[in-house]
PDB file of C-alpha atoms and ligand atoms in Angstrom:
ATOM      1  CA  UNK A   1      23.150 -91.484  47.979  1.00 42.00           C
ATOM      2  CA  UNK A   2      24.874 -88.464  49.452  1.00 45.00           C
ATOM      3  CA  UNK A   3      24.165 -84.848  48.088  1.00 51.00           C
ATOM      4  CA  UNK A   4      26.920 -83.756  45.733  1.00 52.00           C
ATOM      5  CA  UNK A   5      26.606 -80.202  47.966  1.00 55.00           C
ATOM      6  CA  UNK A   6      27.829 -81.905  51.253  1.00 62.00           C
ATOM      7  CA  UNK A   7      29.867 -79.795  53.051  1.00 68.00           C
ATOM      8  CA  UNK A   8      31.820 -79.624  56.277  1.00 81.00           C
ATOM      9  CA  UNK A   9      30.390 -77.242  58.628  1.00 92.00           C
ATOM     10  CA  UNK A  10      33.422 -75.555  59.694  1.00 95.00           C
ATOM     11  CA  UNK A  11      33.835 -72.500  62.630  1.00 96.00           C
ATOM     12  CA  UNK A  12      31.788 -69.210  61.285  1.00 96.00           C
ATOM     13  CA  UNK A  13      30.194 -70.434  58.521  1.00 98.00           C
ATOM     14  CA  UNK A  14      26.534 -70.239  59.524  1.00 98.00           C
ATOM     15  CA  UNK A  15      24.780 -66.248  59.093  1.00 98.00           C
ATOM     16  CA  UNK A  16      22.284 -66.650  61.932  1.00 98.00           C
ATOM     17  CA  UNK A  17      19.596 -64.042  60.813  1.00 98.00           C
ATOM     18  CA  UNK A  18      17.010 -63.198  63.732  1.00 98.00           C
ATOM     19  CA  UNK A  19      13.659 -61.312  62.739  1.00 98.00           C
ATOM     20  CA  UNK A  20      12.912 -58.863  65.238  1.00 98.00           C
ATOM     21  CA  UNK A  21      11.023 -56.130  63.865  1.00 98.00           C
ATOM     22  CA  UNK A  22       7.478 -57.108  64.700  1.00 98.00           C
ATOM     23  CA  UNK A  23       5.350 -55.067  66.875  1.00 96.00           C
ATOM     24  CA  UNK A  24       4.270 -58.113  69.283  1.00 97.00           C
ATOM     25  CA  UNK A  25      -0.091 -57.038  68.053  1.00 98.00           C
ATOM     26  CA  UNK A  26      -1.261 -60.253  69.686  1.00 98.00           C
ATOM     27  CA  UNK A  27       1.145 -60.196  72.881  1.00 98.00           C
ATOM     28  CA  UNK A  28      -0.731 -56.668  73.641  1.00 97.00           C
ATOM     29  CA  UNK A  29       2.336 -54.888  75.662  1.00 96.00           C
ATOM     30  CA  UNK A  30       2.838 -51.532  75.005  1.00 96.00           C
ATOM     31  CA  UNK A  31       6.216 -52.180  73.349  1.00 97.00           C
ATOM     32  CA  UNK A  32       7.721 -54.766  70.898  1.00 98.00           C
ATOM     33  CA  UNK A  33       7.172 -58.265  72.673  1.00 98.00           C
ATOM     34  CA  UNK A  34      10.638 -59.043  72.850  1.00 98.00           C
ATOM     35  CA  UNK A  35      11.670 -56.872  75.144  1.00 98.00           C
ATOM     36  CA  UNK A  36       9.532 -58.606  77.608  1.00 98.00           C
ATOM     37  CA  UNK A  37      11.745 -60.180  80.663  1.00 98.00           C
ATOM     38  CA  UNK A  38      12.251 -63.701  80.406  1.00 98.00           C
ATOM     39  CA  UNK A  39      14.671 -65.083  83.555  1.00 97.00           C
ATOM     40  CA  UNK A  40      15.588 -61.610  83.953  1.00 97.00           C
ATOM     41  CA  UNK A  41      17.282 -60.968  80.544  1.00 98.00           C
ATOM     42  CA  UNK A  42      15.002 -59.559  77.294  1.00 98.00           C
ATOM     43  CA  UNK A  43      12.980 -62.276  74.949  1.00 98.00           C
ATOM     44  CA  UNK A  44      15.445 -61.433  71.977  1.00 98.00           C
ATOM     45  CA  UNK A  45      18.725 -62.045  74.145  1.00 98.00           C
ATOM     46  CA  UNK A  46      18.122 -65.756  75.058  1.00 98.00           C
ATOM     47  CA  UNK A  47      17.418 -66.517  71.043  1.00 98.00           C
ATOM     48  CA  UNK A  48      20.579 -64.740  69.984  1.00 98.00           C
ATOM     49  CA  UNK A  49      22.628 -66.014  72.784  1.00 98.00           C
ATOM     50  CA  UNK A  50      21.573 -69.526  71.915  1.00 98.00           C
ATOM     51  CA  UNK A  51      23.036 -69.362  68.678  1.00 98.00           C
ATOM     52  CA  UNK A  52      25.934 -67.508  69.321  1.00 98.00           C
ATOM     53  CA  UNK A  53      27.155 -70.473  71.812  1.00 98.00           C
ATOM     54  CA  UNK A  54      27.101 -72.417  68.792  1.00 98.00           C
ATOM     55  CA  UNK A  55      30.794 -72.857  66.954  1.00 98.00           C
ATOM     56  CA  UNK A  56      29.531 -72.878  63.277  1.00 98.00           C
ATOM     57  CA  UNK A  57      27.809 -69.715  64.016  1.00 98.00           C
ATOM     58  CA  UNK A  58      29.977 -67.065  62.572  1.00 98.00           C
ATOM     59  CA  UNK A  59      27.681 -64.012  62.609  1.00 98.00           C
ATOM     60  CA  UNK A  60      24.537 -62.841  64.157  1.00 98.00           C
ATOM     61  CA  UNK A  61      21.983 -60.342  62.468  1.00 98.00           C
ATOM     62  CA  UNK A  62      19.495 -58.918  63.927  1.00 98.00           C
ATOM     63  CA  UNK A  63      16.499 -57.500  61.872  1.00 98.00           C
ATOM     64  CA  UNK A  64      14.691 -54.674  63.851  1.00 98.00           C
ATOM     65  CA  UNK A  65      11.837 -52.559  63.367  1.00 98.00           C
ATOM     66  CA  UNK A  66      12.663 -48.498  62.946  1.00 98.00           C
ATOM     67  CA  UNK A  67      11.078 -47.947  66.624  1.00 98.00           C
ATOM     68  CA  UNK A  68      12.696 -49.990  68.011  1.00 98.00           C
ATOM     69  CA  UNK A  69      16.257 -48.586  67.364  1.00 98.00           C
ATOM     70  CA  UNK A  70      16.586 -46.327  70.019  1.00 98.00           C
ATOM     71  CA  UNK A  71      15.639 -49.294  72.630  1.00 98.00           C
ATOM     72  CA  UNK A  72      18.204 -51.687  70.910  1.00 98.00           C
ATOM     73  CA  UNK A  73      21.246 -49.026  70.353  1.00 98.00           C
ATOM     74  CA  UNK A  74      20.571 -47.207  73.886  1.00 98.00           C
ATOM     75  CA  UNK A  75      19.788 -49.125  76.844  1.00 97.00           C
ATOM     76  CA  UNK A  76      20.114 -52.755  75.280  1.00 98.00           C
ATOM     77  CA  UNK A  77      23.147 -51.887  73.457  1.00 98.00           C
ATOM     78  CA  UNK A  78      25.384 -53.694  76.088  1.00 98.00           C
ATOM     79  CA  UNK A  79      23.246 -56.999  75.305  1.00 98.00           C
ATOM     80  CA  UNK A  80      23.818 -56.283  71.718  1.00 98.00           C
ATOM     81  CA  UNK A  81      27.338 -56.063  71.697  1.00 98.00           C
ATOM     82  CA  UNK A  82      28.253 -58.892  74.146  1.00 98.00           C
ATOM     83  CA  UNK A  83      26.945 -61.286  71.254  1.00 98.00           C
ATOM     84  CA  UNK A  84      28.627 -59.700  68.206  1.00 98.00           C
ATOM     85  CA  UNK A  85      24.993 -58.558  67.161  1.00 98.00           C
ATOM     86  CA  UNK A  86      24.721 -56.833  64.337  1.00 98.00           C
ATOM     87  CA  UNK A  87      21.593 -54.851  63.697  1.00 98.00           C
ATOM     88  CA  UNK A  88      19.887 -54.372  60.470  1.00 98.00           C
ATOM     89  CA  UNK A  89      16.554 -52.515  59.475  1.00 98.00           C
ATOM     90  CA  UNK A  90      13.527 -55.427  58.747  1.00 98.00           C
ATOM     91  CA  UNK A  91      10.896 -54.488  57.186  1.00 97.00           C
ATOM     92  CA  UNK A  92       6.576 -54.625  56.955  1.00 96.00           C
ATOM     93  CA  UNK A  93       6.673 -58.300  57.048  1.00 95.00           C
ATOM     94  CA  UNK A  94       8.252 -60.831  58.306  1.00 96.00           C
ATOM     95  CA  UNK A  95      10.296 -62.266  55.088  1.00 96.00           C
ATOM     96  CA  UNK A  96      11.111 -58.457  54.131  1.00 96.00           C
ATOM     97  CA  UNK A  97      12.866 -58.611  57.486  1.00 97.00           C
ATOM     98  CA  UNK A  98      14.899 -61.812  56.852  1.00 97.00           C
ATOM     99  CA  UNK A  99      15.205 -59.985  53.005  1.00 96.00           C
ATOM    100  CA  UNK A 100      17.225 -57.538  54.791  1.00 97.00           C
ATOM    101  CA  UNK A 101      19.644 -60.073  56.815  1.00 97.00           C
ATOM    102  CA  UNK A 102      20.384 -62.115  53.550  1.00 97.00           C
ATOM    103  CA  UNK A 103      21.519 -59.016  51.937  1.00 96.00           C
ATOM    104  CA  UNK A 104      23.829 -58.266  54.727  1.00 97.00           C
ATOM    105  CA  UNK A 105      25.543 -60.893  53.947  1.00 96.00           C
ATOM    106  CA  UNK A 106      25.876 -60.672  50.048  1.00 94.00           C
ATOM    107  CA  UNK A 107      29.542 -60.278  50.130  1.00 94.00           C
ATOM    108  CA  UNK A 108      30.887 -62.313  52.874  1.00 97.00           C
ATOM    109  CA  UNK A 109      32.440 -65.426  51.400  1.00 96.00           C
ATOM    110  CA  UNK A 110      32.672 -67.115  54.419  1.00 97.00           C
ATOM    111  CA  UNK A 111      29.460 -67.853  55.295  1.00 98.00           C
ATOM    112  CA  UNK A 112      27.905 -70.729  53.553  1.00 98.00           C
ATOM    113  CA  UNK A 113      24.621 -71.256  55.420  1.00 98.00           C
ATOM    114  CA  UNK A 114      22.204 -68.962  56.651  1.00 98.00           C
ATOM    115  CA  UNK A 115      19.849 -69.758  59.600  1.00 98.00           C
ATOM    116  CA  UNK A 116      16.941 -67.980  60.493  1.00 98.00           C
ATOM    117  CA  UNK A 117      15.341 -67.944  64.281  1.00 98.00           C
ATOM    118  CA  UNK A 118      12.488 -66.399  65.316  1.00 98.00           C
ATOM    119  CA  UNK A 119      13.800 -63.755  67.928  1.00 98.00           C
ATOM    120  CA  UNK A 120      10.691 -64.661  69.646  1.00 98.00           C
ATOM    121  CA  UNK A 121      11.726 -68.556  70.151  1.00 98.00           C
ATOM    122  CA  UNK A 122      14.161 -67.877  73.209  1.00 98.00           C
ATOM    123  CA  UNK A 123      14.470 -71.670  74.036  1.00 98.00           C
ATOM    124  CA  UNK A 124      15.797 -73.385  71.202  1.00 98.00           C
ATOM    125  CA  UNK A 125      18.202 -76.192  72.778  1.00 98.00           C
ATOM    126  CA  UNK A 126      21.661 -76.564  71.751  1.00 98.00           C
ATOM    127  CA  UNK A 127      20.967 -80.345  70.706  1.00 98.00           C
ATOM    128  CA  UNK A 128      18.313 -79.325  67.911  1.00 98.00           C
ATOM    129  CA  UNK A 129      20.409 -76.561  66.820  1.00 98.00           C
ATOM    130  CA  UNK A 130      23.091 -79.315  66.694  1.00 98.00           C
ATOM    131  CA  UNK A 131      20.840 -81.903  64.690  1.00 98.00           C
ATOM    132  CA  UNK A 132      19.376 -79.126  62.093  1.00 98.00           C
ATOM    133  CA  UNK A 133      22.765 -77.511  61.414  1.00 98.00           C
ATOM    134  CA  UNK A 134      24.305 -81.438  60.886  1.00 98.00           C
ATOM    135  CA  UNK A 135      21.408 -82.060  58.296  1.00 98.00           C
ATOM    136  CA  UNK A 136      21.727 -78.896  56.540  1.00 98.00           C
ATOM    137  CA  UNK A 137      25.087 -79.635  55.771  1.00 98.00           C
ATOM    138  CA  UNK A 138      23.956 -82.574  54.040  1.00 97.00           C
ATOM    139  CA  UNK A 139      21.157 -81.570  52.553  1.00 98.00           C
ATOM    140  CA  UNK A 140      21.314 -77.485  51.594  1.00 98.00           C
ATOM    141  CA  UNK A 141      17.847 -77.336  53.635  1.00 98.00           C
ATOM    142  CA  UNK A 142      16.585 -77.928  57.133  1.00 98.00           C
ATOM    143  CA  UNK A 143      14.623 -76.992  59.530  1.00 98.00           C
ATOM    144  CA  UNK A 144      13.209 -77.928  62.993  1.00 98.00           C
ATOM    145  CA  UNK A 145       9.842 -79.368  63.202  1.00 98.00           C
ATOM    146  CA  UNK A 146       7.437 -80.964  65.956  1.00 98.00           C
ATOM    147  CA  UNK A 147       5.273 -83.718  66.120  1.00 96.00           C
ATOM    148  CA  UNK A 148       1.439 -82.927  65.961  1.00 96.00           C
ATOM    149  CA  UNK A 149       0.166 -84.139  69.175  1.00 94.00           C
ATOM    150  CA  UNK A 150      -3.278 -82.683  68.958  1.00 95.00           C
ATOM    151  CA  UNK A 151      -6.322 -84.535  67.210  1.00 96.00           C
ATOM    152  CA  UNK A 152      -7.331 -83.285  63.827  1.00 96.00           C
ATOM    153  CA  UNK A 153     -10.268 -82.577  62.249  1.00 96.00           C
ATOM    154  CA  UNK A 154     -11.382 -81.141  58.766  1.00 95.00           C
ATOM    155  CA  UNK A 155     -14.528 -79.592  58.958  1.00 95.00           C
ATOM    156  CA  UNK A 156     -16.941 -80.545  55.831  1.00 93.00           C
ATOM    157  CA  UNK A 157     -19.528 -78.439  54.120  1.00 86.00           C
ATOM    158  CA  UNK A 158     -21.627 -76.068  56.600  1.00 84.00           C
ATOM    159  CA  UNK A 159     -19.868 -77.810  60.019  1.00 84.00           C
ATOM    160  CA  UNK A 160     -22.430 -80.074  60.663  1.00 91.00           C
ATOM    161  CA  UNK A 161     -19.964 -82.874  59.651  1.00 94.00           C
ATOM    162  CA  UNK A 162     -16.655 -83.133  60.350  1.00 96.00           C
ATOM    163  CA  UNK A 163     -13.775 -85.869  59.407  1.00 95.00           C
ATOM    164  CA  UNK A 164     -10.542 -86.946  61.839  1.00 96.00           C
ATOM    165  CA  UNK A 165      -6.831 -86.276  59.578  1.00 96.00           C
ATOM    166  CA  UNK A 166      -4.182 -88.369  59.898  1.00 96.00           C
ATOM    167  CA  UNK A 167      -1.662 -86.635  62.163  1.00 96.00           C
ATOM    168  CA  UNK A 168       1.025 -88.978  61.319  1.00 94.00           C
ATOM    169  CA  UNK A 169       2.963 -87.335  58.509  1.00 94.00           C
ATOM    170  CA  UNK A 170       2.099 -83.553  59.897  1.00 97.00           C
ATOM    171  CA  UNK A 171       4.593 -81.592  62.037  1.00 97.00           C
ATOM    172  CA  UNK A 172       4.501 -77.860  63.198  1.00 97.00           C
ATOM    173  CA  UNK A 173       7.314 -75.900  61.581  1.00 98.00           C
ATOM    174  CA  UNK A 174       9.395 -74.273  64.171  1.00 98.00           C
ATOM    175  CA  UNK A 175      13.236 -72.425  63.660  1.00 98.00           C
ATOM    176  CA  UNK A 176      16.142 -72.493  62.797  1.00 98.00           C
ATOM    177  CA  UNK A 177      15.323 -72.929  59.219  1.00 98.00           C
ATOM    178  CA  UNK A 178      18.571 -73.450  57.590  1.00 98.00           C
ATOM    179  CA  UNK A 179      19.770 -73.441  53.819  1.00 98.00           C
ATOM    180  CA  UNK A 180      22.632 -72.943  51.957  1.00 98.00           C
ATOM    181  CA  UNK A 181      23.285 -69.493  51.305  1.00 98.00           C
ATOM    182  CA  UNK A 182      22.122 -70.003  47.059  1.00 97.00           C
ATOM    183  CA  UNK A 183      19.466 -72.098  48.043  1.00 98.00           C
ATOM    184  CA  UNK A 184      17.918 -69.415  50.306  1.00 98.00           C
ATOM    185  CA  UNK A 185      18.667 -66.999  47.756  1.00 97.00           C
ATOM    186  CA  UNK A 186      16.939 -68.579  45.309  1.00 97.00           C
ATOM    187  CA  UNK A 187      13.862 -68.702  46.665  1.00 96.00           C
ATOM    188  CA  UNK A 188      13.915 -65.093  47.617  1.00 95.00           C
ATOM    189  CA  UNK A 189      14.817 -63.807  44.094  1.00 93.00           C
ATOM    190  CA  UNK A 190      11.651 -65.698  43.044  1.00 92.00           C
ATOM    191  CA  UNK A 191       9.514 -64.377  45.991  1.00 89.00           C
ATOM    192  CA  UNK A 192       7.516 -61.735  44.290  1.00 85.00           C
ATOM    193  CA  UNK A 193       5.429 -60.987  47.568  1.00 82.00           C
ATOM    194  CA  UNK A 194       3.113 -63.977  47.609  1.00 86.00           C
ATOM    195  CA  UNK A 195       2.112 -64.719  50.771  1.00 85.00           C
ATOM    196  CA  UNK A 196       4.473 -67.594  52.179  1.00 90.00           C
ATOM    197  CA  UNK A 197       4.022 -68.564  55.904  1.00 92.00           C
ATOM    198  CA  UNK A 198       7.378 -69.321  56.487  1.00 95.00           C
ATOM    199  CA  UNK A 199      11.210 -69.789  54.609  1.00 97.00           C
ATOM    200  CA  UNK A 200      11.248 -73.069  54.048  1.00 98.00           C
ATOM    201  CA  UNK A 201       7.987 -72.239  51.872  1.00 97.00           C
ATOM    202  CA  UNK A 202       9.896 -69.630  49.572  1.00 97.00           C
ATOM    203  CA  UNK A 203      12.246 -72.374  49.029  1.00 98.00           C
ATOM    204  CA  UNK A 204       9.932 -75.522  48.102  1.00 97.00           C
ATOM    205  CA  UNK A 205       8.414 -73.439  45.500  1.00 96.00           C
ATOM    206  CA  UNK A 206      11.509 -73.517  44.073  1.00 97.00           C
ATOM    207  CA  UNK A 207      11.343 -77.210  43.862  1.00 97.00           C
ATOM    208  CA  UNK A 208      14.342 -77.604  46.237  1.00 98.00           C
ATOM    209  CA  UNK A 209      13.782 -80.456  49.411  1.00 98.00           C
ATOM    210  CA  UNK A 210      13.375 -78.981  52.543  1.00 98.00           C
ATOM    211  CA  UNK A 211      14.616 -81.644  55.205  1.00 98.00           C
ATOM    212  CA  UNK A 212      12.578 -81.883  58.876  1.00 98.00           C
ATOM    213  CA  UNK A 213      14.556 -82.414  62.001  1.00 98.00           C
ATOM    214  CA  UNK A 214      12.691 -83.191  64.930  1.00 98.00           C
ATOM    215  CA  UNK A 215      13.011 -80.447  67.397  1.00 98.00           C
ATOM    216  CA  UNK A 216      11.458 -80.504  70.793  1.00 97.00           C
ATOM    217  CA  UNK A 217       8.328 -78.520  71.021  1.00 95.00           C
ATOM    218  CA  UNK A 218       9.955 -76.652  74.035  1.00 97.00           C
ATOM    219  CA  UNK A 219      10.866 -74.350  71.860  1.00 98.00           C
ATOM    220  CA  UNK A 220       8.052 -72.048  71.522  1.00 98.00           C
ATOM    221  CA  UNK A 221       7.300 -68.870  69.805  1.00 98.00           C
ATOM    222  CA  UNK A 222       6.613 -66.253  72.338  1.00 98.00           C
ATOM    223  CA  UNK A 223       2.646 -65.124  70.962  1.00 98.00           C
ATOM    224  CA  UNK A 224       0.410 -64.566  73.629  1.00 98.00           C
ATOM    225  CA  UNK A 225       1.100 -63.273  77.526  1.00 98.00           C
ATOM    226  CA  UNK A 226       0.316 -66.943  78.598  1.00 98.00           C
ATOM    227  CA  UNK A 227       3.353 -67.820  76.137  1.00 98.00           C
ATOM    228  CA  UNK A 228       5.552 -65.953  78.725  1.00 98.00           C
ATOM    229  CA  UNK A 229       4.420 -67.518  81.807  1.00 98.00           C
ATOM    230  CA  UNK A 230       4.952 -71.078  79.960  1.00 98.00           C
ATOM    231  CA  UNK A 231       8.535 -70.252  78.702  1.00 98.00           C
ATOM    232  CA  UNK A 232       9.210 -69.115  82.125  1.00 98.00           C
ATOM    233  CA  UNK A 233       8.330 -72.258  83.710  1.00 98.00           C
ATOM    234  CA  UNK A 234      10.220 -74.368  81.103  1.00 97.00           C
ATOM    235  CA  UNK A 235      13.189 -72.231  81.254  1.00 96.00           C
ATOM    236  CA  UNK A 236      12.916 -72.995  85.316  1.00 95.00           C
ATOM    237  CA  UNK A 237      12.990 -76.549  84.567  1.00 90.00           C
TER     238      UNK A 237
HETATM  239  N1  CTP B   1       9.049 -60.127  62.500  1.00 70.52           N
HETATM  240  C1  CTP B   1       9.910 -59.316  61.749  1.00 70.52           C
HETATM  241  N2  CTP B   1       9.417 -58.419  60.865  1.00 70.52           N
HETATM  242  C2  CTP B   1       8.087 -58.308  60.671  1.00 70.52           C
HETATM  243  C3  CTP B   1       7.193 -59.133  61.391  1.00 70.52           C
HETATM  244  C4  CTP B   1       7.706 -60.044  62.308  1.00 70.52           C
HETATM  245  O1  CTP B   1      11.132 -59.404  61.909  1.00 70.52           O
HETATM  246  N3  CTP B   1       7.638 -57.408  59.805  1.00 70.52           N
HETATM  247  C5  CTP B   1       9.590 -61.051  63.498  1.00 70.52           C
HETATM  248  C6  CTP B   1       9.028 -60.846  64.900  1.00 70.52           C
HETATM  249  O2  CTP B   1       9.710 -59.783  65.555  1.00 70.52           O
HETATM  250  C7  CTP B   1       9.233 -62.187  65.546  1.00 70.52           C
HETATM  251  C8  CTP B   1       9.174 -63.159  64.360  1.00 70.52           C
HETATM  252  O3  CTP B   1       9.261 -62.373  63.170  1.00 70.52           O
HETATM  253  O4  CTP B   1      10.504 -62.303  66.174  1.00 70.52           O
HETATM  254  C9  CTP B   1       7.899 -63.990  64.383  1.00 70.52           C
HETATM  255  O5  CTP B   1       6.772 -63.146  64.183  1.00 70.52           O
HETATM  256  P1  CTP B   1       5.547 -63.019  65.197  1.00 70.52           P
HETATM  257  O6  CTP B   1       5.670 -63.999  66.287  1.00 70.52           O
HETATM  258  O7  CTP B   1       4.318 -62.958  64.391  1.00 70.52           O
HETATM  259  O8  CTP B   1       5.839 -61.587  65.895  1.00 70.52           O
HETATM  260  P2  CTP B   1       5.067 -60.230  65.681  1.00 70.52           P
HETATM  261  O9  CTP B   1       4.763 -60.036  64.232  1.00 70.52           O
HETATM  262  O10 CTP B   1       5.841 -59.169  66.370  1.00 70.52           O
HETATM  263  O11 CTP B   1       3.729 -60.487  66.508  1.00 70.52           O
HETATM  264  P3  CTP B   1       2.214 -60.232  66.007  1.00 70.52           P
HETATM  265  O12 CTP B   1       2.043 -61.047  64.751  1.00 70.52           O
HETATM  266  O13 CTP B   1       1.375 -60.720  67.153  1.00 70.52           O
HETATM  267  O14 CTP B   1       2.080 -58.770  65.779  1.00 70.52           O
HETATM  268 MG1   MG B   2       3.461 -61.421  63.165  1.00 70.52          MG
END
């Protein structure tokens, strides 16, 4: 049975919300990650751009960190402006940050979804992004997910035993993560700081079904240095 929430996706009615105000710890530059060349344009730039080729996608925030300001309102402000960005202040984590894009959009009536993309994913392919925003419209919540490929195991009491999991059901979460705008909402009123590893977590503890849409697992989250040289070679593909 269909959702009684179905909607048309119609032209601008997806808030993409981009978290960039990390400080890149484990990539071990000497400035935010993102700014890190990727095919000869920043990290953050390929994300954004990828979702502002997208129709439904009628505005783009970008959450950045307080040092970072000067970078992305002096010499990247070009970048920033060719794709509509607009640029918001995140916050000490991660869901603070995507706190601060939701509330940009409080009043806008004309956005009825709200996606949220790592700014360090830069290779998100227009298909998934496609396929996630189709099922969101049915749904209220979806997000891109991969296939566990790797062989499992649970370790048992001191390590000296050890037990293989069933990788069948189990997927790594990756972004967009999409939801209706109330739905999103929802489970950030209720967030009260408990740690939550992603969105789509905030919003199953709210008891609302968050809907998995295969995504390739090209689309990485730029971590480590090696994560670079990877992306590069994928993007050369
Ligand atoms: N992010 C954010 N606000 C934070 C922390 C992270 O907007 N307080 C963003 C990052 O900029 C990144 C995305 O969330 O685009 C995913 O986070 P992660 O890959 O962990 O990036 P960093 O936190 O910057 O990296 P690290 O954890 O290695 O320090
Ligand atoms: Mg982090």
């Amino acid at each position: 049975m269909n959702d009684p929430h179905q909607t048309k996706l119609t032209t601008g009615c997806i808030a993409a919300v981009l978290p960039a105000a990390g400080s890149g710890q484990r990539f071990g530059s000497d400035r935010n990650k993102l700014f890190a060349m990727l095919g000869g344009k920043p990290i953050w730039f390929h994300a954004a751009s990828r979702l502002a080729a997208r129709p439904e996608v009628g505005r783009i925030m970008m959450a950045i960190s307080e040092g970072d300001e000067a970078d992305f309102r002096g010499p990247f402000a070009e970048l920033v402006n060719e794709l509509g960005i607009e640029l918001v202040r995140g916050g000490d984590q991660r869901s603070d940050s995507v706190r601060a894009g939701l509330d940009a959009i409080a009043n806008d009536k004309s956005i009825e979804f709200i996606a949220i993309h790592d700014a360090a994913r830069p290779l998100v392919c227009d298909a998934d992004l496609a396929a996630v925003f189709a099922k969101v419209a049915e749904t209220g919540a979806a997000i891109l997910a991969a296939p566990v490929t790797a062989t499992l195991k649970r370790q048992l009491d001191d390590g000296n035993a050890s037990l293989t999991v069933d990788r069948s059901e189990l997927y790594t979460a990756l972004t967009p993560q999409v939801f209706r705008v109330d739905v999103l909402r929802c489970g950030y009123d209720r967030h009260r700081g408990r740690p939550a590893t992603d969105d789509a977590q905030l919003v199953e503890r709210t008891g609302y079904r968050v809907a998995l849409v295969h995504g390739s697992a090209d689309n990485i989250k730029i971590t480590h240095p090696e994560d670079l040289r990877i992306a590069e070679a994928i993007l050369a593909r």
